[in-house]
Coordinates of C-alpha atoms and ligand atoms in Angstrom, one line a residue:
M50 CA 87.1 -193.5 29.0
M51 CA 83.8 -193.9 31.2
R52 CA 83.2 -197.3 31.8
R53 CA 79.6 -198.5 32.1
L54 CA 78.2 -198.8 35.5
A55 CA 75.5 -201.4 36.4
Q56 CA 71.8 -201.2 37.1
L57 CA 69.7 -200.6 40.2
C58 CA 69.3 -203.9 42.0
L59 CA 65.7 -204.6 42.8
L60 CA 64.2 -205.0 46.4
T61 CA 63.6 -208.8 46.5
G62 CA 60.4 -210.4 48.4
A63 CA 62.4 -212.6 50.2
L64 CA 64.3 -209.9 52.4
W65 CA 61.0 -208.1 53.1
A66 CA 59.5 -211.3 54.5
G67 CA 62.5 -211.4 56.9
L68 CA 61.7 -207.9 57.8
A69 CA 58.2 -208.7 58.7
L70 CA 59.4 -211.5 61.1
A71 CA 61.7 -209.3 62.5
A72 CA 59.2 -206.7 63.6
A73 CA 57.0 -209.4 65.2
D74 CA 60.0 -210.5 67.3
T75 CA 61.3 -209.0 70.6
P76 CA 65.0 -208.2 71.5
P77 CA 66.5 -211.1 74.3
G78 CA 67.0 -208.0 76.4
F79 CA 68.3 -204.3 76.2
A80 CA 71.6 -202.7 74.5
L81 CA 72.9 -199.4 74.7
S82 CA 76.4 -197.4 74.0
S83 CA 77.2 -193.9 74.6
A84 CA 80.2 -191.7 74.8
H85 CA 80.6 -191.5 79.0
P86 CA 80.3 -194.4 81.4
D87 CA 78.3 -192.5 83.8
A88 CA 76.0 -191.9 81.1
T89 CA 75.7 -195.3 79.9
A90 CA 75.1 -196.4 83.7
A91 CA 72.2 -193.6 83.6
G92 CA 70.6 -195.4 80.8
V93 CA 70.9 -199.0 82.4
E94 CA 69.6 -197.6 85.8
I95 CA 66.5 -196.4 84.2
L96 CA 65.7 -199.4 81.9
E97 CA 66.5 -201.7 84.9
A98 CA 64.1 -199.5 87.0
G99 CA 61.1 -200.1 84.3
G100 CA 61.7 -197.4 82.0
N101 CA 61.5 -197.9 78.3
A102 CA 64.2 -196.9 75.6
F103 CA 62.6 -193.4 75.4
D104 CA 62.9 -192.9 79.5
A105 CA 66.7 -194.3 79.0
A106 CA 67.3 -191.6 76.0
V107 CA 66.1 -188.6 78.8
A108 CA 68.5 -190.2 81.3
V109 CA 71.5 -190.5 78.8
S110 CA 70.9 -187.5 77.3
A111 CA 70.6 -185.3 80.7
A112 CA 73.5 -187.5 82.1
L113 CA 76.0 -186.5 79.0
A114 CA 74.8 -182.6 79.6
V115 CA 76.5 -183.0 82.9
V116 CA 79.5 -185.5 82.3
E117 CA 80.4 -184.7 79.0
P118 CA 79.9 -180.8 78.9
T119 CA 82.2 -180.5 75.7
G120 CA 79.7 -182.1 73.5
S121 CA 76.1 -181.3 74.1
G122 CA 74.1 -180.2 77.0
M123 CA 70.9 -178.3 78.3
G124 CA 72.3 -175.2 76.6
G125 CA 72.3 -177.1 73.1
G126 CA 70.1 -179.3 71.3
G127 CA 69.8 -182.4 69.2
F128 CA 67.8 -185.0 67.1
W129 CA 66.5 -188.2 68.8
L130 CA 65.3 -190.9 66.0
L131 CA 62.8 -192.8 67.7
H132 CA 61.2 -196.3 66.8
L133 CA 57.8 -197.4 68.5
A134 CA 57.9 -201.3 68.8
D135 CA 54.2 -201.7 69.5
T136 CA 53.2 -199.7 66.3
G137 CA 56.3 -199.9 64.0
R138 CA 55.8 -195.9 63.6
Q139 CA 59.3 -194.0 63.4
V140 CA 59.7 -190.2 64.1
M141 CA 62.6 -187.7 64.6
V142 CA 62.2 -185.7 67.4
D143 CA 63.8 -182.0 66.3
G144 CA 65.2 -180.5 69.3
R145 CA 67.5 -178.4 67.1
E146 CA 68.4 -174.6 68.3
E147 CA 66.4 -172.0 66.8
A148 CA 68.1 -168.4 65.6
P149 CA 66.7 -165.5 67.8
S150 CA 64.1 -163.1 66.3
A151 CA 66.7 -160.3 65.9
A152 CA 69.0 -162.7 64.0
T153 CA 69.6 -161.2 60.3
A154 CA 71.7 -163.0 57.2
T155 CA 74.4 -160.6 57.7
L156 CA 74.8 -161.0 61.7
Y157 CA 78.3 -162.4 61.6
Q158 CA 79.7 -160.1 58.7
N159 CA 81.5 -156.9 59.4
D160 CA 80.6 -153.5 57.6
A161 CA 82.9 -154.6 54.8
G162 CA 80.5 -157.7 54.0
E163 CA 83.7 -159.9 55.5
V164 CA 82.5 -163.0 57.9
V165 CA 84.0 -162.9 61.3
P166 CA 84.4 -166.5 62.2
Q167 CA 84.7 -165.7 66.0
L168 CA 81.4 -163.9 66.4
S169 CA 79.4 -167.2 65.4
R170 CA 81.8 -169.6 67.5
D171 CA 82.6 -168.1 70.8
G172 CA 80.4 -166.0 73.5
A173 CA 76.6 -165.4 73.8
L174 CA 76.0 -164.0 70.1
A175 CA 77.0 -167.3 69.0
A176 CA 74.2 -169.0 71.0
A177 CA 71.0 -170.1 69.3
I178 CA 67.8 -170.8 71.4
P179 CA 68.3 -174.1 72.9
G180 CA 66.1 -177.2 72.0
Q181 CA 67.2 -180.0 74.4
P182 CA 65.2 -179.0 77.7
A183 CA 62.0 -179.0 75.6
A184 CA 63.0 -182.3 74.0
L185 CA 63.6 -184.2 77.1
V186 CA 60.2 -183.0 78.4
H187 CA 58.5 -184.3 75.1
L188 CA 60.2 -187.3 75.1
A189 CA 59.2 -188.3 78.6
K190 CA 55.6 -187.1 78.4
E191 CA 54.7 -188.4 74.9
Y192 CA 56.7 -191.6 74.9
G193 CA 58.3 -192.4 78.2
R194 CA 56.7 -194.6 81.0
L195 CA 58.5 -193.2 83.9
P196 CA 58.1 -189.7 85.5
L197 CA 60.2 -187.1 84.1
A198 CA 61.9 -186.5 87.9
R199 CA 62.9 -190.2 87.7
S200 CA 64.6 -190.1 84.4
L201 CA 66.4 -187.0 85.3
A202 CA 67.4 -188.3 88.8
P203 CA 70.9 -189.7 87.7
A204 CA 71.8 -186.5 85.9
I205 CA 70.8 -184.6 89.0
R206 CA 73.4 -186.7 91.2
L207 CA 76.1 -186.2 88.9
A208 CA 75.8 -182.5 88.8
R209 CA 75.2 -182.1 92.5
D210 CA 77.7 -184.6 93.8
G211 CA 80.2 -183.9 91.0
F212 CA 82.2 -186.5 88.6
P213 CA 85.8 -187.0 88.3
V214 CA 87.8 -185.0 85.4
D215 CA 88.8 -187.2 82.7
G216 CA 91.6 -187.3 80.2
P217 CA 89.4 -186.0 77.2
L218 CA 87.7 -183.5 79.4
L219 CA 90.9 -182.1 80.5
A220 CA 92.6 -181.9 76.8
R221 CA 89.4 -180.1 75.7
L222 CA 89.6 -177.5 78.6
A223 CA 93.0 -176.8 77.7
Y224 CA 91.9 -176.4 74.2
R225 CA 89.0 -174.0 75.0
F226 CA 90.7 -172.5 77.7
Q227 CA 90.9 -168.8 76.6
A228 CA 87.1 -168.9 75.4
L229 CA 86.1 -170.5 79.0
A230 CA 88.1 -167.9 81.0
K231 CA 86.0 -165.1 79.4
S232 CA 83.1 -166.3 81.1
P233 CA 83.1 -166.1 84.9
A234 CA 80.2 -168.8 85.3
A235 CA 82.1 -171.3 83.2
A236 CA 85.2 -170.6 84.6
R237 CA 83.9 -171.1 88.3
V238 CA 82.6 -174.6 87.3
F239 CA 85.7 -175.8 85.3
L240 CA 88.5 -173.8 85.9
P241 CA 89.1 -173.8 89.4
D242 CA 91.4 -171.1 90.9
G243 CA 91.6 -169.8 87.0
G244 CA 93.5 -172.9 86.0
L245 CA 92.9 -176.3 84.6
P246 CA 91.5 -178.8 87.1
A247 CA 93.6 -181.5 88.5
P248 CA 92.9 -185.1 86.8
D249 CA 90.4 -187.0 88.8
S250 CA 89.3 -184.0 90.8
L251 CA 85.3 -183.4 91.1
I252 CA 83.4 -181.2 88.9
R253 CA 80.1 -179.9 90.7
Q254 CA 77.7 -178.1 88.9
P255 CA 75.0 -176.9 91.6
D256 CA 73.1 -174.4 89.4
L257 CA 72.9 -177.1 86.6
A258 CA 71.5 -179.8 89.2
D259 CA 69.0 -176.8 90.3
M260 CA 68.0 -176.6 86.6
L261 CA 67.4 -180.1 86.1
E262 CA 65.5 -180.1 89.1
R263 CA 63.3 -177.2 88.0
L264 CA 62.5 -179.0 84.7
A265 CA 61.6 -182.0 86.3
R266 CA 59.2 -179.9 88.6
E267 CA 57.7 -177.3 86.1
G268 CA 58.3 -178.9 82.5
R269 CA 59.4 -176.9 79.7
D270 CA 58.0 -173.6 81.4
G271 CA 60.5 -174.2 84.1
F272 CA 63.4 -173.1 81.2
Y273 CA 61.6 -171.2 78.5
T274 CA 59.4 -168.7 80.6
G275 CA 59.2 -166.9 84.0
E276 CA 62.1 -166.1 86.3
Y277 CA 64.7 -168.5 84.8
A278 CA 64.1 -167.7 81.2
R279 CA 64.7 -163.9 82.3
R280 CA 67.8 -165.0 83.7
L281 CA 69.0 -166.5 80.5
V282 CA 68.3 -163.5 78.5
D283 CA 69.5 -161.1 80.8
G284 CA 72.7 -163.0 80.9
V285 CA 72.9 -163.4 77.0
R286 CA 72.3 -159.5 76.7
A287 CA 74.9 -158.4 78.9
A288 CA 77.3 -160.6 77.2
G289 CA 76.6 -159.2 73.9
G290 CA 73.8 -161.5 72.9
I291 CA 70.5 -160.7 71.2
W292 CA 68.1 -163.0 72.6
R293 CA 64.4 -161.7 73.8
M294 CA 62.0 -163.5 76.0
E295 CA 59.8 -164.1 73.3
D296 CA 62.3 -166.4 71.6
L297 CA 62.3 -168.7 74.4
A298 CA 58.9 -168.5 74.7
R299 CA 58.0 -169.4 71.2
Y300 CA 60.4 -172.4 70.8
Q301 CA 58.8 -175.6 70.1
V302 CA 60.1 -179.3 69.3
R303 CA 59.1 -180.4 66.3
E304 CA 58.1 -184.1 65.1
R305 CA 59.2 -184.9 61.8
E306 CA 59.1 -187.7 59.3
P307 CA 62.6 -189.2 59.0
I308 CA 64.3 -189.9 55.5
T309 CA 63.4 -193.6 54.5
L310 CA 65.2 -195.5 51.8
E311 CA 64.4 -199.0 50.8
L312 CA 66.7 -200.7 48.7
D313 CA 68.3 -203.9 47.9
G314 CA 66.5 -205.4 51.0
L315 CA 67.8 -202.8 53.0
R316 CA 65.6 -200.0 54.9
L317 CA 67.6 -197.0 56.0
V318 CA 65.6 -194.6 58.5
S319 CA 67.7 -191.4 59.1
A320 CA 67.7 -187.7 60.1
S321 CA 65.5 -185.3 57.7
P322 CA 66.0 -181.6 57.5
P323 CA 66.9 -179.4 59.4
S324 CA 69.5 -182.3 59.3
S325 CA 71.4 -182.8 56.0
G326 CA 72.3 -186.5 56.8
G327 CA 69.6 -188.5 55.7
V328 CA 69.4 -187.0 52.6
V329 CA 72.9 -187.2 51.6
L330 CA 72.9 -191.0 53.1
S331 CA 69.9 -191.7 50.5
Q332 CA 71.4 -190.1 47.5
V333 CA 74.8 -191.9 48.1
M334 CA 73.3 -195.3 48.8
Q335 CA 71.5 -195.3 45.6
V336 CA 74.3 -194.1 43.4
L337 CA 76.4 -197.1 45.2
S338 CA 73.7 -199.5 44.5
L339 CA 73.6 -198.4 40.8
T340 CA 77.1 -198.8 40.6
E341 CA 77.4 -202.1 42.2
A342 CA 80.1 -200.8 44.7
L343 CA 79.6 -203.1 47.5
S344 CA 80.6 -206.1 45.3
R345 CA 83.6 -204.2 43.7
P346 CA 87.4 -204.5 44.8
P347 CA 87.8 -202.3 48.0
V348 CA 89.7 -199.5 46.0
D349 CA 86.9 -199.4 43.6
R350 CA 84.3 -199.2 46.4
K351 CA 86.3 -196.2 47.9
H352 CA 86.5 -194.5 44.5
L353 CA 82.8 -194.8 44.1
V354 CA 82.1 -193.8 47.8
I355 CA 84.2 -190.8 47.3
E356 CA 82.6 -189.5 44.0
A357 CA 79.1 -190.0 45.4
L358 CA 79.9 -188.1 48.5
R359 CA 81.2 -185.3 46.1
T360 CA 78.0 -184.6 44.5
A361 CA 75.9 -185.4 47.4
Y362 CA 77.8 -182.6 49.7
R363 CA 77.9 -180.3 46.9
D364 CA 73.8 -180.8 46.9
R365 CA 73.9 -180.3 50.7
A366 CA 75.6 -176.9 50.1
A367 CA 73.4 -175.8 47.5
W368 CA 69.9 -176.8 48.6
L369 CA 69.4 -177.7 52.3
G370 CA 68.1 -175.8 55.3
D371 CA 65.7 -175.6 57.6
P372 CA 62.5 -177.1 56.3
D373 CA 60.1 -174.6 57.9
H374 CA 61.8 -171.7 55.9
V375 CA 62.8 -172.9 52.8
D376 CA 61.6 -175.1 50.0
M377 CA 63.8 -178.2 49.1
P378 CA 64.0 -180.4 46.4
I379 CA 64.1 -183.3 48.5
T380 CA 62.0 -185.6 46.3
R381 CA 64.5 -185.1 43.5
L382 CA 67.6 -185.3 45.5
T383 CA 66.6 -188.4 46.8
S384 CA 65.0 -190.1 43.6
A385 CA 66.4 -192.9 41.7
E386 CA 66.4 -191.2 38.5
Y387 CA 68.8 -188.4 40.0
A388 CA 71.0 -191.0 41.4
A389 CA 70.9 -192.5 38.0
E390 CA 72.3 -189.2 36.5
I391 CA 74.9 -188.8 39.2
A392 CA 76.2 -192.5 38.4
A393 CA 76.5 -191.9 34.9
E394 CA 78.9 -188.9 35.6
I395 CA 81.3 -191.1 37.5
D396 CA 84.1 -192.6 35.7
L397 CA 86.2 -195.5 37.5
E398 CA 89.4 -194.8 35.9
Q399 CA 89.5 -190.9 36.7
A400 CA 88.5 -188.9 39.9
R401 CA 86.2 -185.8 38.8
R402 CA 87.2 -182.4 40.2
S403 CA 84.8 -180.5 42.6
A404 CA 84.0 -177.0 41.1
D405 CA 86.4 -174.3 42.2
L406 CA 83.5 -172.3 44.3
A407 CA 86.1 -171.1 47.0
P408 CA 89.5 -171.5 47.6
P409 CA 90.4 -174.6 49.5
Q410 CA 89.9 -174.1 53.3
Q411 CA 92.0 -176.2 55.7
L412 CA 89.2 -178.2 57.8
Y413 CA 88.7 -176.6 61.2
A414 CA 90.5 -178.4 64.0
D415 CA 87.1 -180.1 64.9
R416 CA 88.1 -181.4 68.5
P417 CA 85.9 -184.1 69.6
N418 CA 82.4 -182.6 70.6
T419 CA 78.8 -183.2 69.8
T420 CA 77.7 -186.9 71.2
H421 CA 75.9 -189.9 70.1
F422 CA 74.2 -192.7 71.9
S423 CA 72.1 -195.8 70.6
I424 CA 69.4 -197.9 72.6
I425 CA 67.3 -201.1 71.9
D426 CA 64.8 -202.2 74.6
A427 CA 63.6 -205.6 75.5
E428 CA 60.4 -204.4 73.7
G429 CA 62.2 -203.6 70.6
N430 CA 61.7 -199.8 70.9
R431 CA 65.0 -197.9 69.6
V432 CA 66.5 -194.6 70.0
A433 CA 69.3 -193.0 67.9
A434 CA 70.2 -189.7 69.3
T435 CA 72.8 -187.1 68.2
L436 CA 72.9 -184.0 70.4
S437 CA 75.4 -180.9 70.2
I438 CA 76.2 -177.4 71.5
N439 CA 78.6 -177.5 68.2
L440 CA 82.1 -176.6 68.9
S441 CA 83.8 -177.9 72.2
F442 CA 82.1 -176.2 75.3
G443 CA 79.8 -174.6 72.4
S444 CA 80.2 -170.8 72.8
A445 CA 82.1 -171.5 76.0
Y446 CA 79.9 -168.9 77.4
M447 CA 77.8 -169.8 80.8
V448 CA 75.1 -167.6 81.7
P449 CA 75.7 -166.3 85.5
G450 CA 73.2 -168.2 87.9
T451 CA 71.9 -170.8 85.4
G452 CA 74.6 -173.8 85.0
I453 CA 73.7 -173.4 81.2
L454 CA 76.6 -173.3 78.8
L455 CA 75.5 -172.0 75.7
N456 CA 75.7 -173.5 72.2
D457 CA 77.7 -172.1 69.1
E458 CA 75.2 -173.5 66.8
M459 CA 75.0 -170.4 64.7
D460 CA 78.1 -171.1 62.9
D461 CA 75.9 -174.0 61.2
F462 CA 74.4 -171.3 59.3
S463 CA 76.0 -170.0 56.1
A464 CA 77.4 -166.8 57.1
K465 CA 77.7 -165.7 53.7
P466 CA 77.2 -167.8 50.6
G467 CA 80.3 -169.7 49.7
V468 CA 82.2 -169.0 52.7
P469 CA 83.1 -172.0 54.6
N470 CA 82.1 -172.5 58.3
A471 CA 84.0 -174.2 61.3
Y472 CA 83.7 -177.6 59.3
G473 CA 84.8 -176.3 55.8
L474 CA 81.1 -176.4 54.9
V475 CA 79.8 -174.0 52.2
G476 CA 76.1 -173.1 51.7
T477 CA 73.5 -170.8 50.1
Q478 CA 70.8 -168.7 50.8
A479 CA 69.1 -172.0 51.9
N480 CA 71.0 -171.8 54.9
A481 CA 71.0 -168.2 55.5
V482 CA 70.9 -166.6 59.1
G483 CA 67.2 -165.7 59.8
P484 CA 65.0 -165.1 62.5
G485 CA 63.7 -168.4 64.2
R486 CA 65.3 -170.5 61.5
R487 CA 67.2 -173.9 62.4
P488 CA 70.8 -174.2 61.1
L489 CA 71.2 -177.0 58.9
S490 CA 73.1 -179.8 60.8
S491 CA 74.9 -182.8 59.6
M492 CA 73.9 -185.0 62.7
T493 CA 72.9 -188.5 61.2
P494 CA 71.2 -190.6 63.8
T495 CA 70.0 -193.6 61.8
F496 CA 68.5 -197.1 61.8
V497 CA 69.6 -199.5 59.3
E498 CA 66.9 -202.9 58.8
T499 CA 68.1 -205.7 56.8
G500 CA 66.3 -208.9 56.7
D501 CA 68.2 -210.3 59.7
R502 CA 69.7 -207.2 61.5
V503 CA 68.7 -203.8 62.8
A504 CA 71.5 -201.3 63.7
V505 CA 71.3 -198.2 65.5
L506 CA 73.8 -196.3 64.4
G507 CA 75.7 -192.5 65.0
T508 CA 78.3 -190.1 65.9
P509 CA 79.7 -186.8 66.3
G510 CA 82.2 -185.3 64.1
G511 CA 80.9 -182.1 62.3
S512 CA 80.7 -182.6 58.4
R513 CA 82.3 -185.9 58.7
I514 CA 79.4 -187.3 60.7
I515 CA 77.6 -188.3 57.6
T516 CA 80.3 -190.0 56.0
M517 CA 81.1 -191.8 59.2
V518 CA 77.4 -193.1 59.2
L519 CA 77.5 -194.1 55.6
L520 CA 80.9 -196.3 56.3
G521 CA 78.7 -197.5 59.2
V522 CA 75.8 -198.6 57.1
L523 CA 78.1 -200.1 54.8
A524 CA 80.0 -202.0 57.4
T525 CA 76.3 -203.3 58.6
L526 CA 75.8 -204.5 55.1
D527 CA 79.2 -206.4 55.1
G528 CA 77.9 -208.3 58.2
A529 CA 80.5 -206.7 60.8
D530 CA 80.0 -206.8 64.5
A531 CA 79.3 -203.8 66.3
Q532 CA 83.1 -203.3 67.5
T533 CA 84.2 -203.6 63.7
I534 CA 81.6 -200.8 62.7
V535 CA 82.7 -198.4 65.5
S536 CA 86.4 -199.2 65.1
A537 CA 86.9 -199.1 61.3
P538 CA 89.4 -196.6 59.9
R539 CA 87.5 -193.6 58.0
Y540 CA 88.0 -191.4 55.1
H541 CA 85.7 -188.6 53.9
H542 CA 85.1 -186.0 51.0
Q543 CA 82.6 -183.1 51.2
Y544 CA 82.9 -181.8 47.8
L545 CA 84.9 -178.8 49.0
P546 CA 87.7 -178.7 49.9
D547 CA 88.4 -181.1 47.1
A548 CA 90.3 -183.6 48.9
V549 CA 90.0 -186.9 50.5
Y550 CA 91.0 -186.6 54.0
Y551 CA 91.4 -190.3 56.0
E552 CA 92.4 -191.8 59.3
P553 CA 95.7 -193.7 59.6
G554 CA 94.8 -197.1 58.1
A555 CA 91.8 -196.1 56.1
F556 CA 93.7 -197.1 52.9
T557 CA 96.5 -199.9 52.2
E558 CA 99.6 -198.0 50.6
A559 CA 98.5 -199.9 47.1
E560 CA 94.9 -198.4 47.2
Q561 CA 96.3 -195.0 48.3
A562 CA 98.8 -194.8 45.1
E563 CA 95.8 -196.2 42.9
L564 CA 93.4 -193.6 44.1
E565 CA 96.3 -191.0 43.7
A566 CA 96.9 -192.2 40.3
R567 CA 93.1 -192.0 39.3
G568 CA 93.6 -188.3 40.2
F569 CA 92.4 -188.1 44.0
T570 CA 94.0 -185.6 46.3
L571 CA 94.4 -187.6 49.6
R572 CA 95.3 -185.6 52.8
S573 CA 95.9 -187.5 56.1
A574 CA 93.4 -186.0 58.6
G575 CA 96.7 -186.4 61.1
R576 CA 94.4 -188.0 63.7
E577 CA 92.0 -190.3 64.5
Y578 CA 88.0 -188.8 64.7
G579 CA 84.6 -189.5 65.7
N580 CA 82.9 -191.2 68.6
F581 CA 80.6 -193.7 67.0
H582 CA 78.1 -195.6 69.1
A583 CA 76.5 -198.9 67.7
V584 CA 73.7 -201.3 69.0
L585 CA 73.0 -204.3 66.9
W586 CA 69.9 -206.7 66.9
N587 CA 70.5 -209.9 64.9
T588 CA 67.0 -210.6 64.7
A589 CA 67.9 -214.2 62.7
D590 CA 69.9 -215.4 65.9
H591 CA 68.4 -213.6 68.5
Q592 CA 71.5 -211.7 69.9
L593 CA 72.0 -208.3 70.7
D594 CA 75.5 -206.6 70.4
A595 CA 76.9 -203.4 71.3
A596 CA 79.9 -201.4 71.1
A597 CA 81.4 -197.8 71.8
D598 CA 84.1 -196.2 69.8
P599 CA 87.9 -197.1 70.7
R600 CA 88.7 -193.5 70.2
G601 CA 86.5 -192.2 73.1
I602 CA 86.1 -193.3 76.6
G603 CA 82.4 -194.4 76.3
T604 CA 80.9 -197.8 77.2
A605 CA 78.5 -200.0 76.0
A606 CA 75.9 -202.4 77.9
V607 CA 74.1 -205.6 77.2
R608 CA 71.7 -206.9 79.5
L609 CA 69.7 -210.3 78.7
A610 CA 66.4 -210.3 80.0
P611 CA 65.9 -213.4 82.7
A612 CA 63.6 -215.5 80.5
A613 CA 66.4 -215.1 77.6
E614 CA 69.1 -216.3 80.0
S615 CA 67.3 -219.6 80.8
P616 CA 68.1 -222.4 78.8
Ligands
LIG751 O1 74.8 -179.9 63.7 C1 76.1 -180.1 63.4 O2 76.0 -180.6 62.3 C2 77.2 -179.9 64.1 N1 76.7 -178.8 65.1 C3 77.6 -180.9 64.9 C4 79.2 -180.6 65.5 C5 79.9 -181.6 65.7 O3 79.5 -182.9 65.6 C6 81.3 -181.5 66.2 N2 82.0 -182.8 66.4 N3 83.1 -182.9 66.3

């Protein structure tokens, strides 16, 4: 029997007064959190040298490209969500990769029309045109205070002098060994003498150092045109890829309005298409509000979260893609009316079933890759950035003489309607491969603003990114500190496969039994996942708080401005 669920709570004036007050204030210093200690140190160096959060974002992005080559890089792309303290403007810098002009909807299918997954995952054909070099130049020029060369300096040092091989890097080198070994340039950097490097031995990337210096000197043209671009195109084509010089030349960073939701005294600012993150979060948060999920017992809250996700991921699969190529019903998908229709479908006594569009697929073993960092500077500028080359080491193909490990972001397209990608995600024509299109992403850099807190959140994790950020938003609303937000055990549902995947500890035994009794299929994820980075500014008590996910090796830093330290 359907239980009647409650009405939408309305925005209260009192909380908004708090938000206005918060905007006029400044933080007591700066705080940041990233997935690698050397990248966090690069950000600290630039902020202490007088850079703002945007300069620090350039430094952290470039450093991660060097020291966390599994996750993101100059051969990849990402979304940088910005908050400009002086005007309050919020914008998403879209540096997502773009399909080359020769890409067609059936590029990753064989003659029989079957999808060949390897083609969009390993090697040069899997690579889309990178966006990160253009995005870093754009960030420095439009928003930074320091010269690009200064912000890139820590990364250039790390690439030239080398950095020690850490445990997670070694594990992922072993995991992607076969694919990397096929690329002589990648093998020269990462597989000395054809084998795995010794722990703590130095990885030096002189070609990448040269490339970063060239970018500092020549700006975007140093990557996208001329002799360096020729080297990239020749290398890609020699390895079976389809890039052309004009694909690089026409690549442009796009500035997009973020998805914003104002609800119950909360303001959520998140990634807009070509990311699906903000649309899914906005829909889910409204369904949770209508069903009063946050004030219910934990097991009911989890039930409602899973049901809201089921519909939102179904809509993701059905509708979303590149906003420059596809008309999407974003207004309806994020409307209060639609959320009310979804809420009315949910029965707190019985799980629903996802439509059986495709046989249940095992989720791809998504080894940690992609990366997220969060920054707030002492003026109140903010950056939430999620960057990627897709799977670990991207396509595992390094273009000879460039230092660039190419992404395999083409796998984020739907290679054929209904056929799952590496993350088990399905899609329609809305996310088909096509020339110049940007593949639909799950990356969800997000700001949460309540009357007394500002949170800068995000994580890698493929299709699970959106659910992790959602749980982070809910924990922020519960008043959790940064460490609790990044550490909390996670659970996930993405419509198909029709199962709830959970980390150890996400459900109590009683909750597990109850959810199963209500008809949910629960499956252990078998391990921990994600690498969440959170920075919190408690505007009410003037405190900064930051934390890096204990599942990774990243670090957080909080530095109070001298004035704030004196009594
Ligand atoms: O843009 C996306 O949604 C994916 N390329 C992100 C990949 C990712 O997070 C992998 N992490 N495990």
